[in-house]
Short mmCIF file of N, CA, C and O in Angstrom, two decimals:
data_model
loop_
_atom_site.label_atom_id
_atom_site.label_comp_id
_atom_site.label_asym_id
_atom_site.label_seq_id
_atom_site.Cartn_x
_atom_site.Cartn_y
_atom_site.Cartn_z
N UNK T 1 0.85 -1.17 0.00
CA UNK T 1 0.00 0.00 0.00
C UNK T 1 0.90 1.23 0.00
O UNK T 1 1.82 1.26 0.82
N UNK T 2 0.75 2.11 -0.72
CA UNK T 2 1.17 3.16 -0.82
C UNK T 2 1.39 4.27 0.28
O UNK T 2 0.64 4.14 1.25
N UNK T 3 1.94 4.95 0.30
CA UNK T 3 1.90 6.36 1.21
C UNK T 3 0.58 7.18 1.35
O UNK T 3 0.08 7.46 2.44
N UNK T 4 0.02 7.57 -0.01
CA UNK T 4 -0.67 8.09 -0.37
C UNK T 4 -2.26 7.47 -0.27
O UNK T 4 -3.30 8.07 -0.04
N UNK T 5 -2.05 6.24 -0.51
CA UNK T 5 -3.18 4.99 0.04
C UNK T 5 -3.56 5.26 1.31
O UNK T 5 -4.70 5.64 1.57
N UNK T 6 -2.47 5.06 2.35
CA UNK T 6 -2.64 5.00 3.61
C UNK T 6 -3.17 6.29 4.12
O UNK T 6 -4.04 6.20 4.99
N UNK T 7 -2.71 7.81 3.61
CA UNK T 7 -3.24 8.84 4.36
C UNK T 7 -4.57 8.37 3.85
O UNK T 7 -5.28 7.93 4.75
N UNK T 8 -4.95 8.35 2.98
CA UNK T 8 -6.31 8.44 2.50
C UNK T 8 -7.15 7.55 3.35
O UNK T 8 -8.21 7.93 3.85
N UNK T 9 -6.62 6.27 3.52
CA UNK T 9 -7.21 5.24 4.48
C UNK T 9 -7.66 5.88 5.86
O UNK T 9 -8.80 5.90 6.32
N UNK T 10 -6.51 6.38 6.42
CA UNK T 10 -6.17 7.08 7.39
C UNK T 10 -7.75 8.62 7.98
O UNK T 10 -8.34 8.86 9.04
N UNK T 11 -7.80 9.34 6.26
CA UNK T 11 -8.88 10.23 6.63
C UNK T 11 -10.10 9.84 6.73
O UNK T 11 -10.90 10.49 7.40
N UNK T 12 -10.53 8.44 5.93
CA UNK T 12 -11.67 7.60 6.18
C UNK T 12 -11.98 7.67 7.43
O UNK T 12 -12.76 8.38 8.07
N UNK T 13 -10.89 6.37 7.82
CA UNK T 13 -10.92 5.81 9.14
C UNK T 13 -11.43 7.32 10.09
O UNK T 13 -12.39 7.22 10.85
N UNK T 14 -10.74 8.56 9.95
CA UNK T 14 -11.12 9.86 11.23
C UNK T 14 -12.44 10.43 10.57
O UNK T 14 -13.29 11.08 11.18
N UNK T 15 -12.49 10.18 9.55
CA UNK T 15 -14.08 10.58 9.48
C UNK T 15 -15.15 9.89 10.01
O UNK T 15 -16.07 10.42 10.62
N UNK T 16 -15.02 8.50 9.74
CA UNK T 16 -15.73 7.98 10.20
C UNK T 16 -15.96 8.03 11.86
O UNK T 16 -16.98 8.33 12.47
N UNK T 17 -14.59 7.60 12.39
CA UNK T 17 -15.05 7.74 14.03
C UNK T 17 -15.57 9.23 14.35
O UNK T 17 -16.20 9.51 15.37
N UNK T 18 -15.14 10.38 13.10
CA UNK T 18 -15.83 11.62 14.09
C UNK T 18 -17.35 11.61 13.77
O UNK T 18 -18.16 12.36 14.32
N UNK T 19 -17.73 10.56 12.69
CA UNK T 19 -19.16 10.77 12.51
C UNK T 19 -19.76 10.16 13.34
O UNK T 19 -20.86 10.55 13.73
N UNK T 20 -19.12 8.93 13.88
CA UNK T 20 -19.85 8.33 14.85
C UNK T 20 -20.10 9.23 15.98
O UNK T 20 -21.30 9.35 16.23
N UNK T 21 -19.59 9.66 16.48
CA UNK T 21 -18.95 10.11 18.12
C UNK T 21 -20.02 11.70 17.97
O UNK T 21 -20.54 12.11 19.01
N UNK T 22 -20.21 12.31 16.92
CA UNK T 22 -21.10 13.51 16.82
C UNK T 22 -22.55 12.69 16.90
O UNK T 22 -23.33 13.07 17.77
N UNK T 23 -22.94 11.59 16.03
CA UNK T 23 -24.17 11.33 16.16
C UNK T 23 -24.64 10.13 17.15
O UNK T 23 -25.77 9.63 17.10
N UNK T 24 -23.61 9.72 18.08
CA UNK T 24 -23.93 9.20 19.09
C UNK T 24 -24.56 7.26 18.84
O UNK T 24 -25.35 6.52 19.42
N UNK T 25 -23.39 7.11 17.35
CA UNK T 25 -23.26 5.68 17.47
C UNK T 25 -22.67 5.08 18.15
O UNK T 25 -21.75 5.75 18.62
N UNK T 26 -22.70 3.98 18.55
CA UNK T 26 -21.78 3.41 19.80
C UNK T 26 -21.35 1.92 18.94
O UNK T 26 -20.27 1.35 19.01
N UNK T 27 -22.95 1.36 17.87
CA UNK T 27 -22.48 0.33 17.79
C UNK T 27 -21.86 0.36 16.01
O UNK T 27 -22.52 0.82 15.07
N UNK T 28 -20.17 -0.37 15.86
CA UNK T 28 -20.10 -0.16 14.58
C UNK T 28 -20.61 -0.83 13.20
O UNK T 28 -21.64 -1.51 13.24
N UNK T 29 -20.04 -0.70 12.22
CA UNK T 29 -20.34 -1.72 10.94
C UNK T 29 -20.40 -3.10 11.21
O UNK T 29 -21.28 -3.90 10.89
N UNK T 30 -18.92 -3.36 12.11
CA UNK T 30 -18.34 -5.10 12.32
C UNK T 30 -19.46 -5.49 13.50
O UNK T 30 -20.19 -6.44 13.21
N UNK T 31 -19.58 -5.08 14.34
CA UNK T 31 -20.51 -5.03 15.20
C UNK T 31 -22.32 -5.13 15.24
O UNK T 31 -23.04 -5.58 16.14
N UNK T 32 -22.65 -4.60 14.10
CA UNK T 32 -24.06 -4.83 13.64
C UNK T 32 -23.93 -5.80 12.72
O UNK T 32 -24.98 -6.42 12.82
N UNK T 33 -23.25 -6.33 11.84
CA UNK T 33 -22.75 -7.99 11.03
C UNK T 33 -22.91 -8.76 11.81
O UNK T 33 -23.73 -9.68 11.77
N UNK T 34 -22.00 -8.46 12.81
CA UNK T 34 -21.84 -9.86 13.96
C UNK T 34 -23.41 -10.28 14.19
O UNK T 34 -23.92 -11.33 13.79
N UNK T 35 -24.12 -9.10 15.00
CA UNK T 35 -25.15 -9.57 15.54
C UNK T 35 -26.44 -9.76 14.71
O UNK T 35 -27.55 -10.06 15.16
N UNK T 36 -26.14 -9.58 13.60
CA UNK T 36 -27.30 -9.71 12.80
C UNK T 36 -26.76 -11.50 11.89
O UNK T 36 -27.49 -12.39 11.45
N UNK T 37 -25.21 -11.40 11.93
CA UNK T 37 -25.17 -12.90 11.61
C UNK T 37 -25.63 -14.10 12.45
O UNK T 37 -26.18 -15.17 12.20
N UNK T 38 -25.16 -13.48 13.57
CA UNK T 38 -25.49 -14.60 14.71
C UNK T 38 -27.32 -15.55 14.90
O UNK T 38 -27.54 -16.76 15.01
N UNK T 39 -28.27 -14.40 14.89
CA UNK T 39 -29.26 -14.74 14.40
C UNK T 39 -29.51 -15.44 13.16
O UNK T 39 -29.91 -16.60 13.16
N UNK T 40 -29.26 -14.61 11.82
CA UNK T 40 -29.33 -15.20 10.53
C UNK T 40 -28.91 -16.87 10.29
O UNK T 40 -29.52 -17.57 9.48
N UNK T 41 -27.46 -17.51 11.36
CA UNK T 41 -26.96 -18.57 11.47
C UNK T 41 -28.06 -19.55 11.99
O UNK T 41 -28.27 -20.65 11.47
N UNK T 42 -28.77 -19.03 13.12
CA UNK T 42 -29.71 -19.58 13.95
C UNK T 42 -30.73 -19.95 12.91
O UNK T 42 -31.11 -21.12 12.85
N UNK T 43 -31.22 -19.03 12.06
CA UNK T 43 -32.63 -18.96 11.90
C UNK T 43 -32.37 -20.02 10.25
O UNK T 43 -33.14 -20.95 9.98
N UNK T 44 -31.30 -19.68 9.43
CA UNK T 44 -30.85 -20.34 8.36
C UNK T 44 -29.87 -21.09 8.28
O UNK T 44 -29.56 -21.45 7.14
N UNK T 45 -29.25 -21.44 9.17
CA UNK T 45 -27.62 -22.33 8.88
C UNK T 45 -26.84 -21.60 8.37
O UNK T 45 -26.21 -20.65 8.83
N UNK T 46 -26.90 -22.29 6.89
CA UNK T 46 -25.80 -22.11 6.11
C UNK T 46 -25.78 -20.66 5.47
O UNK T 46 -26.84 -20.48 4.87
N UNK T 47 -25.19 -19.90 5.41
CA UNK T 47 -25.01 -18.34 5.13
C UNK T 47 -24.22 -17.80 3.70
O UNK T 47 -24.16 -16.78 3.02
N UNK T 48 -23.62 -19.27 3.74
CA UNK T 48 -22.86 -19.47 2.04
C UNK T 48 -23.58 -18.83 1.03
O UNK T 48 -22.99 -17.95 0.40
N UNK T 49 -24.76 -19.11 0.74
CA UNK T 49 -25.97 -18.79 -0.19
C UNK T 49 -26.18 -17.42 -0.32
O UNK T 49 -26.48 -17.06 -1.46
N UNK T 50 -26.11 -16.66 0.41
CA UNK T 50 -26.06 -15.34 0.48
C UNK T 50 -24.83 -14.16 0.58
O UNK T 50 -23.72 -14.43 1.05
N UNK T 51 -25.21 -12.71 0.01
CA UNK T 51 -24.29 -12.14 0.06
C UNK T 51 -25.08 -10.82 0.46
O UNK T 51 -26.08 -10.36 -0.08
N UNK T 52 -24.13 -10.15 1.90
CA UNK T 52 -24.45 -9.31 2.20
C UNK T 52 -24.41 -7.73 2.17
O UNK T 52 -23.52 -7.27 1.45
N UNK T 53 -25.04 -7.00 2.70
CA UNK T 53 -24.81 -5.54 2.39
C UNK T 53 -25.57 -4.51 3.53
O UNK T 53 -26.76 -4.45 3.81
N UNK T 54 -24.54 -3.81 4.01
CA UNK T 54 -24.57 -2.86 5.38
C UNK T 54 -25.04 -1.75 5.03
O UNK T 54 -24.48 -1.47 3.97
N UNK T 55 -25.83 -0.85 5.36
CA UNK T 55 -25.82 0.23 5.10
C UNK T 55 -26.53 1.87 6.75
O UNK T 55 -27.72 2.12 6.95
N UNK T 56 -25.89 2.23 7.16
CA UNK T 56 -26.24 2.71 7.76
C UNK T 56 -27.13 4.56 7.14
O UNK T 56 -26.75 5.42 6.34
N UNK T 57 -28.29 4.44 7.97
CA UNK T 57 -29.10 5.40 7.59
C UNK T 57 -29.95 5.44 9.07
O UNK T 57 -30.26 4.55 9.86
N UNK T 58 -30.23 7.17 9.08
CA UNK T 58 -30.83 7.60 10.38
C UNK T 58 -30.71 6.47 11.69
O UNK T 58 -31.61 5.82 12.22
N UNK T 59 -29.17 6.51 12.00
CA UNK T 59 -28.87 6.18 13.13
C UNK T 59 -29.09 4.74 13.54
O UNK T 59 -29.02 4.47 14.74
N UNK T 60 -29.42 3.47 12.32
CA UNK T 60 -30.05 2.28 11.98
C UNK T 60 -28.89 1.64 11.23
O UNK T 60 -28.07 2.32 10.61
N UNK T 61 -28.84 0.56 11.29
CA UNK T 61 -27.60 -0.57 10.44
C UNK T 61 -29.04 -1.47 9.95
O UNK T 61 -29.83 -2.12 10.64
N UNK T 62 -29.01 -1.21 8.43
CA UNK T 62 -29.78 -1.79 7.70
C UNK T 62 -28.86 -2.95 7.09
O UNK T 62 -27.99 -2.54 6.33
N UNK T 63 -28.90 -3.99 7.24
CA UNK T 63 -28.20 -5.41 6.53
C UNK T 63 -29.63 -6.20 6.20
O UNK T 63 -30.73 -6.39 6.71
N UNK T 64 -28.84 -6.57 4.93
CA UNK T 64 -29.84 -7.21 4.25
C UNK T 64 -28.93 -8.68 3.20
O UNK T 64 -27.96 -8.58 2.44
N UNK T 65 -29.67 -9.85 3.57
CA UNK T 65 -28.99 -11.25 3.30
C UNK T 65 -29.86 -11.66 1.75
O UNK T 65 -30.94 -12.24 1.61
N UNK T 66 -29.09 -11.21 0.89
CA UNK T 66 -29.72 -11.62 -0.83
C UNK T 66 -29.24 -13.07 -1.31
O UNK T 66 -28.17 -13.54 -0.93
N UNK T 67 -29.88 -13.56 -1.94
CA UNK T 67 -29.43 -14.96 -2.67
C UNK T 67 -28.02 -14.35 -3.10
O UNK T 67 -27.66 -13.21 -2.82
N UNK T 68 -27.47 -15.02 -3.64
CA UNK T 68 -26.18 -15.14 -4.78
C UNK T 68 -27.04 -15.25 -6.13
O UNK T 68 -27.36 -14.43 -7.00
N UNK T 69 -27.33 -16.81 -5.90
CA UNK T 69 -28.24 -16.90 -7.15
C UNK T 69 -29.31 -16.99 -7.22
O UNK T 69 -30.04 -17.94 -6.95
N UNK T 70 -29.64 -15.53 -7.77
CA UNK T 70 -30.94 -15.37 -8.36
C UNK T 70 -32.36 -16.43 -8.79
O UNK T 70 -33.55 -16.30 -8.49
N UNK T 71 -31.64 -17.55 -9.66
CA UNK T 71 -32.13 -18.20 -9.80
C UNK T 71 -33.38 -19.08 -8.77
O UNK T 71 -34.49 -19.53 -9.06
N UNK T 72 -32.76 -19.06 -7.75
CA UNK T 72 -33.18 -19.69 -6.45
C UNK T 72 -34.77 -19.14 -6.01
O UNK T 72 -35.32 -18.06 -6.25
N UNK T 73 -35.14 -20.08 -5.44
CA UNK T 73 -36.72 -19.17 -4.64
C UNK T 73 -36.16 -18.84 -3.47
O UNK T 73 -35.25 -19.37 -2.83
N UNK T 74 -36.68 -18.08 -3.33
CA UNK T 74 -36.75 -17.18 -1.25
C UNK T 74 -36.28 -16.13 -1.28
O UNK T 74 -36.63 -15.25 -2.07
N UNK T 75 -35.32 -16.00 -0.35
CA UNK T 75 -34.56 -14.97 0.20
C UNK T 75 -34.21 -15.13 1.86
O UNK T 75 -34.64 -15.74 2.84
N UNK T 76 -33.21 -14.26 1.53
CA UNK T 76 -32.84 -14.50 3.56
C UNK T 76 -33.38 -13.31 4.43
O UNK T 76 -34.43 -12.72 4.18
N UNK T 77 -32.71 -13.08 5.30
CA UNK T 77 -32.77 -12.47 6.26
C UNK T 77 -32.76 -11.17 5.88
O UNK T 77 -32.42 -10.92 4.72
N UNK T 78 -33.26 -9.73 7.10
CA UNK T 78 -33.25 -8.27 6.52
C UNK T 78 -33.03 -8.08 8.13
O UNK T 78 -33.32 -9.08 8.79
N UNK T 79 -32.67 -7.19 8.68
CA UNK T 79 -32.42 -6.37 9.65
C UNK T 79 -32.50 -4.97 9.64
O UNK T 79 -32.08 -4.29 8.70
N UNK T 80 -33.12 -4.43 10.86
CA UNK T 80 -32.87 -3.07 10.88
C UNK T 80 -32.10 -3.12 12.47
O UNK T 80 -32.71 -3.77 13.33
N UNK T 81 -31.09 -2.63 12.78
CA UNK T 81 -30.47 -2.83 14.04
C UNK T 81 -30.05 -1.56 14.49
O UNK T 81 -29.37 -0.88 13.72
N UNK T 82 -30.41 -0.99 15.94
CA UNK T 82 -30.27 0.24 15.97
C UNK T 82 -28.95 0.42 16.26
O UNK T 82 -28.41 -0.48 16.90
N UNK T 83 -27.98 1.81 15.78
CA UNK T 83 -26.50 1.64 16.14
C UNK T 83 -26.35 2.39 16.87
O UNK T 83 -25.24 2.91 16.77
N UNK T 84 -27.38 3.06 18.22
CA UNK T 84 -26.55 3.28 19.48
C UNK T 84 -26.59 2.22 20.48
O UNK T 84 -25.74 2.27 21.36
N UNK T 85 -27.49 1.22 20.50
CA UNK T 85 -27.55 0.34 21.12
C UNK T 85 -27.34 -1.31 20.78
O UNK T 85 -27.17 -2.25 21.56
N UNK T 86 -27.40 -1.31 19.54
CA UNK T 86 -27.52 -2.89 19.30
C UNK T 86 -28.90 -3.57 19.25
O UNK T 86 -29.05 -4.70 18.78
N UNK T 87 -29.91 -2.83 19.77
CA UNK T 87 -30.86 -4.03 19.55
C UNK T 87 -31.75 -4.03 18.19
O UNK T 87 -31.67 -3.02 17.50
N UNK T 88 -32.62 -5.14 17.72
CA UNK T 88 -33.24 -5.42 16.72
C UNK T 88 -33.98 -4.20 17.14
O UNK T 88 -34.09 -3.73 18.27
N UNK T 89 -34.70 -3.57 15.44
CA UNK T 89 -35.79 -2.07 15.47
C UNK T 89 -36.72 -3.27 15.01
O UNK T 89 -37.75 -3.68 15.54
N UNK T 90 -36.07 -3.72 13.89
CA UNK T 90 -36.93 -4.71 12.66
C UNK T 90 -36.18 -5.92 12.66
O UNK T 90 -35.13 -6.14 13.25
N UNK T 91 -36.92 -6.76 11.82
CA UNK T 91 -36.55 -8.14 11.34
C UNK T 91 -37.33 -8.63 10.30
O UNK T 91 -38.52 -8.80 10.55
N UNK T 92 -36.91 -8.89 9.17
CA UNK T 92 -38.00 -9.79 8.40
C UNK T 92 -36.97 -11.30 8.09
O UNK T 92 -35.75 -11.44 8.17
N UNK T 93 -37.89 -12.17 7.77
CA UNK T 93 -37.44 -13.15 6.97
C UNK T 93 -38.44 -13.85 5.71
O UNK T 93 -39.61 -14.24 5.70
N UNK T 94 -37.29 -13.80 4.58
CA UNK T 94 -38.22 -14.88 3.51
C UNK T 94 -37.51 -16.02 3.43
O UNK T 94 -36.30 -16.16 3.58
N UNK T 95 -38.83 -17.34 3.05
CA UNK T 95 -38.38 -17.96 2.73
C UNK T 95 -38.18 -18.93 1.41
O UNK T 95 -37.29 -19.78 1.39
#
């Protein structure tokens, strides 16, 4: 990685913690995965099948568990998880 890589990495990384710390997230990205996998494991097993995607909006860790392949019937898991605290807002599941 570059010099130039790393500052850049570097201003991410301080943006991000100052965004957290102004809007009074506590819980992070790795942190709302975890706990939204941990369930998803419970409720579906195998997690292979799916591919995921984080997105935080109004103070919420929205993850949502999509097939891979399309082809397939169902769908997985959806979460809304609040990120000052950790707990479930929402939950859906298809199957």
């Amino acid at each position: 990685m570059t010099y130039k890589m790393k500052c850049i990495l570097l201003k991410i990384i301080t943006m991000e913690v100052l965004i957290n710390i102004m809007s009074n997230i506590t819980i992070t990205k790795e942190q709302a995965l975890a706990i939204a996998k941990k369930d998803a494991e419970k409720e579906y097993g195998d997690l292979s099948y799916y591919e995921v995607s984080c997105t935080l909006k109004d103070e919420a860790w929205h993850i949502d568990y999509a097939l891979i392949d399309k082809s397939l019937l169902g769908g997985g898991p959806h979460y809304i998880i609040s990120a000052t605290d950790g707990t479930f807002i929402d939950i859906r599941y298809e199957q």
